[in-house]
Each structure stands twice: as structure tokens, then as C-alpha cells.
């Protein structure tokens, strides 16, 4: 992935076109303006796939060596990779596709980014303007299709507005509550020429509206501080907002100053170190029982950057029945959406937490904390009693090995299913933003392409994928992209021969009717080999550590196929629609 | 709009909204100022549909500012639901402003064109009835008569009720427009 341009004498055009060269106004085709605008936005990486309606853009692309394009094997993967890149770096991820099927293939990836509020810009080619609305070959109403799954989308009407639209798209994607933005560019707009003025400004009203980030209201902060001072069993619940606003230090400072324990949602994991004495765990459907029990009795929830999703709250009317809620969020539509907040604070998490840290008095909740730790110890003791000696690798063996072998330095990207919950629960999250997963949409097939984006955004990081045998096969084609790009990630497949999470629901709620959940896998060792990568299979518990070690020592992408217990379950589990304190626990 | 929603779905939608007591749905009028750009109205309608607002009427037209359209929509929902809805609408990039009027708080008017059956014998009776409601006869034909009426929704309803016995052939209603009352 080299970004330094080597511009030869022959490609003088390219040099003129390159944004570093000049700020002069000059006549350019839309396709070049698109590239110029991307360069000006600081883009270095694009994930995409060409096709008829986006060909002028691909024709211009080689003239911009700063724009490193990654040819994925499916557009869905382009969107997930851009999303992974964005989650890992905080920068806007970019994906590109052609009209029609190219654009529809992006949809799952955009919906995933939308649900988890990650900044992505998607550029799609569209049929030429004269053909729009005429059911032309590969014409799809991309604007209409992506309306509900993007923060905003644009159809570029003429080449004169193209640069502005691109800059506006980036601005919108990263401002406020981030999200995906799509720019649909008709083919004839890509060909059309106009005078390009690099320094021209973007329409100011839109920018103003998009970037208004309210400061936390001082009265609200004071009121919150008073509630915190009075609370006897308070908890902090923090979500993805901490990671999006880089508020790790502020969160920690608040917890430590007030001595209040911290619960993190699935997407909030890794925002607070799990080995910190104030860390409790993940709430909701697969959270530890003692965490849900704590929510059942708490008298004050300080909710920061979370949206009280139904997987967190369970039955809303029975969620935290004794609690008053302070809710900090940057998106006003999240406040009072699910649970009414006594003190709603509309602000960026970082700013609000910083103000709160100033406003609160030091607190002491040793009694409450030791009660919680007592419950936790009982739960762990019970788990120890239930654990049986097994010959095959267990999820915790695998996760512990990854943590130990990488000295806790790894970024772990999980897919969707049982393995995702085990990873969330049992990995030792000690580094900020080291946990990446599709939380809101729960998109199987996310992990492999997203991990590619993570690794390319953080080349120095060690990136591990934890996937199920089902989800891994959903974007398995990206092994070819990883190989081509020389991107090195390590993959642990927790292979149970089932669509495990669905099988678990069938076991609990459908009388073990395992309808269409057994699933076969290819020979992953041979598969890896076929892609020019390395594969291993581990069937015995005692081989786990060595395999992980070997994967780390082997250059390039390595896949380890761990044969885990076929019918293990994720415990505890809150049945859908039940109160979170009504958990199914493992039978003794 | 929203007619495909079953009663049960509506009830559970409301149950998911904080503090919205069941069966307490009321009418609200929302006036939105939106940039007159491609897709802007689509986005508004889409959010209303997505957030399960039960739309009674929807009117799109120009506003006092060039390039800015005014969208007036009447929805029924319990209060917290409507406030959440307005916040969702405010997030649309094209939306500049959202005004939320609880029923009766704003000046609300609707226009209706009603084509009624008539005979030579009852024509003037119908015209007179219309005048009582401030309606004008805008078209006279041997067998029909078209009245134009403007007023609050209830006024329009009342006139329609009175016209019912004559036989309403065709009815076109504009939907509600609203503007804030100055104190
Ligand atoms: C694209 C997509 N299709 C279907 C589902 C429903 N689903 C959720 S978890 C799951 C099973 C995943 O199986 P596997 O990848 O093997 O992981 P495991 O649960 O066995 O760990 C399925 C089918 C989904 N989340 N995403
Ligand atoms: Mg599986």
C-alpha cells in the first residue's frame, strides 16, 4: 500500500491533475473532479468494483496514485471494508460501485454502517441522465433504495455541483452522529467538463446545519451532578458514542472520581478496560446475570452514547424499574426514545463527560460495589461448578490464546452469532477501540471484509477475526482480495457445524427442531491453500495455544479452523421480549 | 398511509415509545420547511412511514422563501411519539425547521371542492346551505353543482354531512394547512 506518487514525464496530465500540484482553476471532466475532491478530502483508500456506469471514474483513477483502490470480490465487502476502516481510524471510509447490481450489492454494507453510526461515503455510478427513469440497462433507483439506510444521499444533477456534493457528503458522514452518505453520479456527468475551482467553498447552510454540535447545557450538568451525589446504587452505561467521540479518558475519569461502576454495551466494549476494578460487563440479552441484576436494582443510570436498544433493555417496561436516567447523546432523537430521561443532555459524549467530571464531587460506593462483586463471584463459582473437562477447544481457550499470544495488543473483529457473544463476553478488552463488530444490524459476513479495512487503516495493528462457520462463508471470496493486497489478518473460525445462534433459539424456543441450521464447511486448510494463504485445523484443546502462536509467526493471512463443541450455548440468555432479570441460565 | 398497520402493530409501536399511554392518540399538525431539492419530500414521507406515524393529510407547497417548500402533515399519535417524530424529521438534512402544533394551537384551514347532485328544484336550497358555511358555488351544471368551501377541518366535515342527503358525486379535499397564531 504505497501512497507516494511516481509521476513520470509522460504522465504530465496526471501531475497537473494531482491535487498537490496546483490550486488553479482549470477545466476538468467530472471523473477527474471526483478524484480531485477525494484527494482533497484526504482519502487514501477506496474499496470498489468497476462496471459500465462508473467506467469514466475508473478511467481517471490511475492518474491519482494517492488514491489506492482495492478491488474487492463483491461490493458488499467494499462497504464493510470501508466501514471497518472507518471504525478503526475514525476517518471516513470510501467505497465505489457501479449502477444497478453494483449499487444493490452495497446495500447490506450501508445498512450495517447506518445502524452502527459509522462514517462511510459510497460513490455509485448511475446511468446517464437521459436514461434515468426509463428502466435503462442496469438502472436502479439507488437514491430511493438507500433513502432509509443512509444519513443522506445525493444524485448529482450536473458536473458543476459535483465537487461541492462530494465535500458535503464527507462533511455529513463525519459530523454529529456519523453515518453513511451515498453520492450517485450519472455517467454523462462523469464525462462532462467544467472549470474546477479547488478552493471553492461548500454551501455554507448545509455545513452549518450538519455540524451544529450542541454544548452540554450547564444547568443539565449541574442537575446531573446533584443526582449523582444523591444516588446510592448508581451505574454508568456507556455505548458506541464513547468510541466515536474518543472519550475514553473522560469516561474513566468520571467513573474513578465518582467511584461508579461501568457497564458497556456490545458496541461500547473496549471503551473501558475490563480489568479495571470499576468494570462490570455487558448488559442485556447475553450479558452476565449480575450485570442485569444490577440494572434491576440501580437507582441511577448515567447513560452515555447509547440508544437503549432492545437487546440491551429487554422488556422496556421492566428495564431498570427503580432508576432515574441521565442520558447523554449527540442525537436529539435518541433522547427519550425508549426510556424517559430525568436529565437529557444533548451533547458530544466527550464534552458532556468532561463537564460532568468537573461538576461532580468525589464519591464512594464501596458497599454497592462489594455487593456487585459478591453476585459476580457467585455467578462465576456456579460457572466453574458446571464446567466439564472437554477434549475440544472451547471459545475461552481460543480467546485467551489470542489475548496472550498478542500480549493483548490485537484488534478483534467478530462476525455475528454465538461466537460473537462469546467474544464480547470472554475476551479481555483492555485497549480502546479494539473490539469491532456489527451490533445494530447483526450482519453475518461482516467480519472478514471489515477486518481488511481495519488492518489497512491500522497497518501496525495485529488484527484477528473471530467468525462462525456460517458467517465466514458469506464473504469468503475476500480471501482473494487479502491475498492480492498482501494484507495480513488472522482468522479464528469457531466451527460448530451449525448456524449456532439460530440453533440455540431452536433448542430453547422451537423444541429442538433444528430446521436448516446444520451447515457444512469446505476444508478450510485446502481452501486457504487454494487462495495462496495458510490454513490450519485444530481439534484438540491442547493445540490451541500453539496454533495461535504459529499463526502469528506465519506471514500473510492465516485461517485456523477450530472444531468446537457442536451444541454449546451462550449463557445466560434473556428470552426475546422478557425482562432482562428473567434469564435462562445453564442447568445444573 | 399507514393503513396497512394492524391495530396490534400500532399498539405495540406505541408501547415501545416512552410514556405514551395506550389509546391516547391525538391529532398533531407538523409544518416543515424543507429545501426544495430532489428527494427532500421523499425523505420526509419515508421517515413518517418508517417511524409509524399515521398520516391523515399531507400538503406540499411553496413557502415564503424561494427554494424552500412547506410540508404540512397531520398525524395522530401520542405526545411523546410526536416529539420523537419531530426529532427524527429534524435530522433530515433537507429539513430546515419543524413546527409542531398540538391540535387547535395554530390557524388551520382546509379547502374542499364538492360536486353534489342537484335538480332545478333544490339547486338554490343547496347554494343557500353552502352559503351558511361560507361556501361558494363554483360550477353549475344541469344535474350537478360544485361548491368550494374553506375552513377548519370540522367545518368542512359539517358541510359534507349536510350535503350527504343530496348525494355527493365527487369530493376533493386539500388537506390541512397551518400557520402559527401570533400572540
Ligand atoms: C446476513 C444474515 N443472515 C442471517 C442472519 C441470522 N443469523 C444470526 S446468527 C446466525 C447463525 C450464525 O452462524 P455461524 O456464523 O456459524 O455462527 P455461530 O452462531 O455458530 O457462532 C444467523 C443465521 C444474520 N444475522 N445475518
Ligand atoms: Mg456456527
Coordinates of N, CA, C and O and ligand atoms in Angstrom, one line a residue, chain A residues 76 108 415-422 438 441-446 467-474 493-505 516-517 519 521 564 566 568 570, ligand 1:
Chain A
X76 N -20.6 -5.8 -1.5 CA -20.9 -5.8 -0.1 C -19.7 -5.7 0.7 O -19.6 -5.0 1.7
X108 N -26.5 -3.9 1.9 CA -26.3 -4.5 3.3 C -25.2 -3.8 4.0 O -25.3 -3.6 5.2
X415 N -17.7 -11.7 13.9 CA -18.9 -11.8 13.0 C -20.1 -11.8 13.8 O -20.2 -11.2 14.9
X416 N -21.1 -12.5 13.4 CA -22.4 -12.5 14.1 C -22.9 -13.9 14.4 O -23.0 -14.7 13.6
X417 N -23.2 -14.1 15.7 CA -23.7 -15.4 16.1 C -23.2 -15.7 17.5 O -22.9 -14.7 18.3
X418 N -23.2 -17.0 17.9 CA -22.7 -17.3 19.2 C -21.3 -16.9 19.5 O -21.0 -16.3 20.5
X419 N -20.4 -17.1 18.5 CA -19.0 -16.8 18.7 C -18.9 -15.3 19.0 O -18.0 -14.9 19.7
X420 N -19.8 -14.5 18.4 CA -19.7 -13.0 18.6 C -20.0 -12.7 20.1 O -19.3 -11.9 20.7
X421 N -21.0 -13.4 20.7 CA -21.3 -13.2 22.1 C -20.2 -13.7 23.0 O -19.9 -13.1 24.0
X422 N -19.7 -14.9 22.6 CA -18.6 -15.4 23.4 C -17.4 -14.4 23.4 O -16.7 -14.2 24.4
X438 N -20.5 -6.0 14.1 CA -21.8 -5.4 13.6 C -22.8 -5.6 14.7 O -23.3 -6.7 14.8
X441 N -27.2 -4.1 13.2 CA -27.8 -4.8 12.1 C -27.5 -6.3 12.3 O -28.3 -7.2 11.8
X442 N -26.4 -6.7 12.9 CA -26.1 -8.1 13.1 C -25.9 -8.7 11.8 O -26.5 -9.7 11.5
X443 N -24.9 -8.2 11.0 CA -24.7 -8.7 9.6 C -23.7 -9.8 9.6 O -22.5 -9.6 9.8
X444 N -24.2 -11.0 9.3 CA -23.2 -12.1 9.1 C -22.4 -11.8 7.8 O -22.9 -11.2 6.9
X445 N -21.2 -12.2 7.8 CA -20.3 -11.9 6.7 C -19.6 -10.6 6.8 O -18.8 -10.2 6.0
X446 N -19.8 -9.9 7.9 CA -19.2 -8.6 8.2 C -17.7 -8.7 8.5 O -16.9 -7.9 8.0
X467 N -14.9 -15.7 13.7 CA -16.1 -15.9 12.9 C -16.7 -17.2 13.1 O -16.0 -18.1 13.6
X468 N -17.9 -17.4 12.7 CA -18.6 -18.7 12.8 C -18.4 -19.3 11.4 O -18.0 -18.7 10.4
X469 N -18.7 -20.6 11.4 CA -18.5 -21.4 10.1 C -19.6 -20.9 9.1 O -19.4 -21.0 7.9
X470 N -20.7 -20.4 9.6 CA -21.7 -19.9 8.7 C -21.3 -18.5 8.1 O -21.2 -18.4 6.9
X471 N -21.1 -17.6 9.0 CA -20.8 -16.2 8.5 C -19.6 -16.1 7.7 O -19.5 -15.3 6.8
X472 N -18.6 -16.9 8.1 CA -17.3 -16.8 7.4 C -17.5 -17.1 5.9 O -16.9 -16.6 5.0
X473 N -18.5 -18.0 5.6 CA -18.7 -18.4 4.2 C -19.5 -17.4 3.5 O -19.7 -17.5 2.3
X474 N -19.9 -16.3 4.2 CA -20.8 -15.3 3.5 C -19.9 -14.3 2.7 O -20.5 -13.6 1.8
X493 N -11.9 -19.4 13.1 CA -13.2 -19.9 12.9 C -13.7 -20.8 14.0 O -13.0 -21.8 14.3
X494 N -14.7 -20.4 14.7 CA -15.3 -21.3 15.7 C -16.3 -22.1 15.0 O -17.4 -21.7 14.8
X495 N -15.8 -23.3 14.6 CA -16.6 -24.2 13.7 C -17.4 -25.2 14.6 O -16.9 -26.1 15.1
X496 N -18.7 -24.9 14.6 CA -19.6 -25.8 15.4 C -20.5 -26.6 14.4 O -21.4 -27.4 14.9
X497 N -20.3 -26.4 13.1 CA -21.2 -27.2 12.2 C -22.6 -26.7 12.2 O -23.5 -27.4 11.6
X498 N -22.9 -25.6 12.8 CA -24.2 -25.1 12.9 C -24.3 -23.6 12.7 O -23.3 -22.9 13.0
X499 N -25.4 -23.1 12.2 CA -25.7 -21.7 12.4 C -26.1 -21.6 13.9 O -27.3 -21.7 14.3
X500 N -25.1 -21.6 14.7 CA -25.2 -21.9 16.1 C -26.2 -21.0 16.9 O -27.0 -21.6 17.7
X501 N -26.2 -19.7 16.6 CA -27.2 -18.9 17.4 C -28.6 -19.2 17.0 O -29.5 -19.2 17.9
X502 N -28.9 -19.5 15.8 CA -30.2 -19.9 15.4 C -30.6 -21.3 16.0 O -31.7 -21.5 16.5
X503 N -29.6 -22.2 15.9 CA -29.8 -23.5 16.5 C -30.2 -23.3 18.0 O -31.0 -24.0 18.5
X504 N -29.4 -22.4 18.7 CA -29.7 -22.2 20.1 C -31.2 -21.8 20.4 O -31.8 -22.2 21.3
X505 N -31.6 -20.9 19.5 CA -33.0 -20.4 19.6 C -34.0 -21.6 19.4 O -35.0 -21.7 20.0
X516 N -32.8 -26.5 9.1 CA -31.9 -25.8 8.3 C -30.8 -25.0 9.0 O -30.3 -24.0 8.6
X517 N -30.4 -25.6 10.2 CA -29.3 -24.9 10.8 C -28.0 -25.7 10.8 O -26.9 -25.1 11.0
X519 N -24.8 -26.9 9.1 CA -24.2 -26.3 7.9 C -22.9 -26.9 7.7 O -22.1 -27.1 8.6
X521 N -19.0 -27.1 5.8 CA -17.9 -26.2 5.5 C -17.0 -26.9 4.5 O -16.9 -28.1 4.5
X564 N -15.1 -26.7 17.4 CA -15.6 -26.5 18.8 C -16.8 -27.4 19.0 O -17.3 -28.0 18.1
X566 N -20.3 -28.8 19.2 CA -21.4 -28.5 18.2 C -22.6 -27.8 18.8 O -23.1 -26.9 18.3
X568 N -22.9 -26.2 22.0 CA -22.7 -25.3 23.1 C -23.7 -24.1 23.0 O -24.0 -23.7 21.9
X570 N -24.9 -20.1 24.4 CA -24.4 -18.8 25.1 C -25.3 -18.6 26.3 O -26.5 -18.4 26.1
Ligands
LIG1 C1 -26.9 -12.0 6.7 C2 -27.5 -12.7 7.9 N1 -28.4 -13.7 7.6 C3 -28.9 -14.3 8.7 C4 -28.7 -14.0 10.0 C5 -29.4 -14.7 11.1 N2 -28.4 -15.3 12.0 C6 -27.9 -14.7 13.1 S1 -26.8 -15.6 13.9 C7 -26.8 -16.8 12.7 C8 -26.0 -18.0 12.8 C9 -24.6 -17.7 12.6 O1 -23.9 -19.0 12.4 P1 -22.4 -19.0 12.5 O2 -21.8 -18.0 11.6 O3 -21.9 -20.4 12.2 O4 -22.0 -18.6 14.0 P2 -22.3 -19.3 15.3 O5 -23.6 -18.8 15.8 O6 -22.5 -20.8 15.0 O7 -21.2 -19.0 16.2 C10 -27.8 -16.5 11.8 C11 -28.1 -17.4 10.6 C12 -27.9 -12.8 10.2 N3 -27.6 -12.3 11.4 N4 -27.3 -12.2 9.1

